[in-house]
Amino acid sequence: RQRQMCIETEVVLTWENAYGKAYDIQVSNDAKTWTTVAEMRDQDGGEDVVEFKTVNARYVKFQGVKRAMGYGYSMWEFEVFAE
């Protein structure tokens, strides 16, 4: 899939039926200390495009806060785009 050049950093999550109703996107340089760069709440599944100010980081992760279903999270893709 082609994406336009983003001005900021964006994470695209493509969900299966067990999507995250609420979650955070976090970044780190050492995979030990994490900083939340986006808080996503009241999501409805499908595809989420999460934009946030570009930061200097080596790792990006999804941190679940609330599941939409009673059994975990399930996504097809987790993509990170940056300048």
C-alpha positions as MATLAB code, in Angstrom:
seq = 'RQRQMCIETEVVLTWENAYGKAYDIQVSNDAKTWTTVAEMRDQDGGEDVVEFKTVNARYVKFQGVKRAMGYGYSMWEFEVFAE';
ca = [
       0.000    0.000    0.000;
       1.278    3.463   -0.875;
       1.268    6.177    1.804;
       1.903    9.859    1.329;
       4.951   11.333    3.026;
       3.932   12.243    6.546;
       4.883   15.512    8.194;
       4.734   13.899   11.609;
       5.191   10.317   12.666;
       2.241    8.021   12.260;
       1.407    4.508   13.313;
      -1.242    2.602   11.372;
      -2.975   -0.298   13.109;
      -5.191   -2.594   11.056;
      -7.392   -4.601   13.381;
      -9.147   -7.940   13.273;
     -12.428   -8.278   15.241;
     -10.629   -8.208   18.609;
      -9.555   -4.560   18.402;
      -8.326   -2.180   21.062;
     -11.125    0.017   22.392;
      -8.487    2.085   24.237;
      -4.702    1.936   23.941;
      -1.496    3.957   24.049;
       1.348    4.205   21.556;
       4.681    4.357   23.365;
       8.305    4.885   22.281;
      11.679    4.072   23.803;
      15.396    4.189   23.068;
      16.337    1.289   25.353;
      13.168   -0.910   25.465;
      13.051   -0.368   29.248;
      11.833    3.204   29.738;
       8.697    4.005   27.711;
       7.107    7.366   26.892;
       3.482    7.641   25.786;
       3.200    9.706   22.592;
      -0.480    9.054   21.835;
      -3.496    8.016   23.902;
      -6.276    6.483   21.823;
      -9.698    6.147   23.437;
     -13.173    5.067   22.230;
     -11.811    3.365   19.100;
     -14.059    1.304   16.811;
     -11.712   -1.120   15.049;
     -10.923   -1.311   11.353;
      -7.914    0.887   10.602;
      -6.564    3.455   13.062;
      -4.117    6.131   11.905;
      -2.336    7.557   14.937;
      -0.355   10.749   14.311;
       2.054   12.279   16.783;
       4.974   14.689   16.863;
       8.164   13.073   15.586;
      10.437   11.908   18.394;
      13.868   10.320   18.447;
      13.270    6.677   19.410;
      14.412    3.196   18.490;
      11.319    1.223   19.556;
       7.577    1.746   19.122;
       4.928   -0.315   20.892;
       1.209   -0.723   21.388;
       0.090   -0.770   25.045;
      -3.443   -2.036   25.505;
      -5.708   -0.232   27.972;
      -9.179   -1.671   27.162;
     -10.205   -4.513   24.859;
     -13.292   -4.386   22.656;
     -13.845   -8.141   23.115;
     -13.353  -10.385   26.114;
     -10.330  -12.154   24.619;
      -7.155  -10.211   23.914;
      -6.133   -8.039   20.985;
      -5.669   -9.087   17.376;
      -4.323   -6.942   14.553;
      -3.330   -7.663   10.965;
      -0.687   -4.954   10.731;
       1.226   -2.471   12.876;
       3.045   -0.012   10.618;
       5.251    2.926   11.561;
       5.878    5.814    9.164;
       8.213    8.757    9.770;
       9.962   11.470    7.819;
];
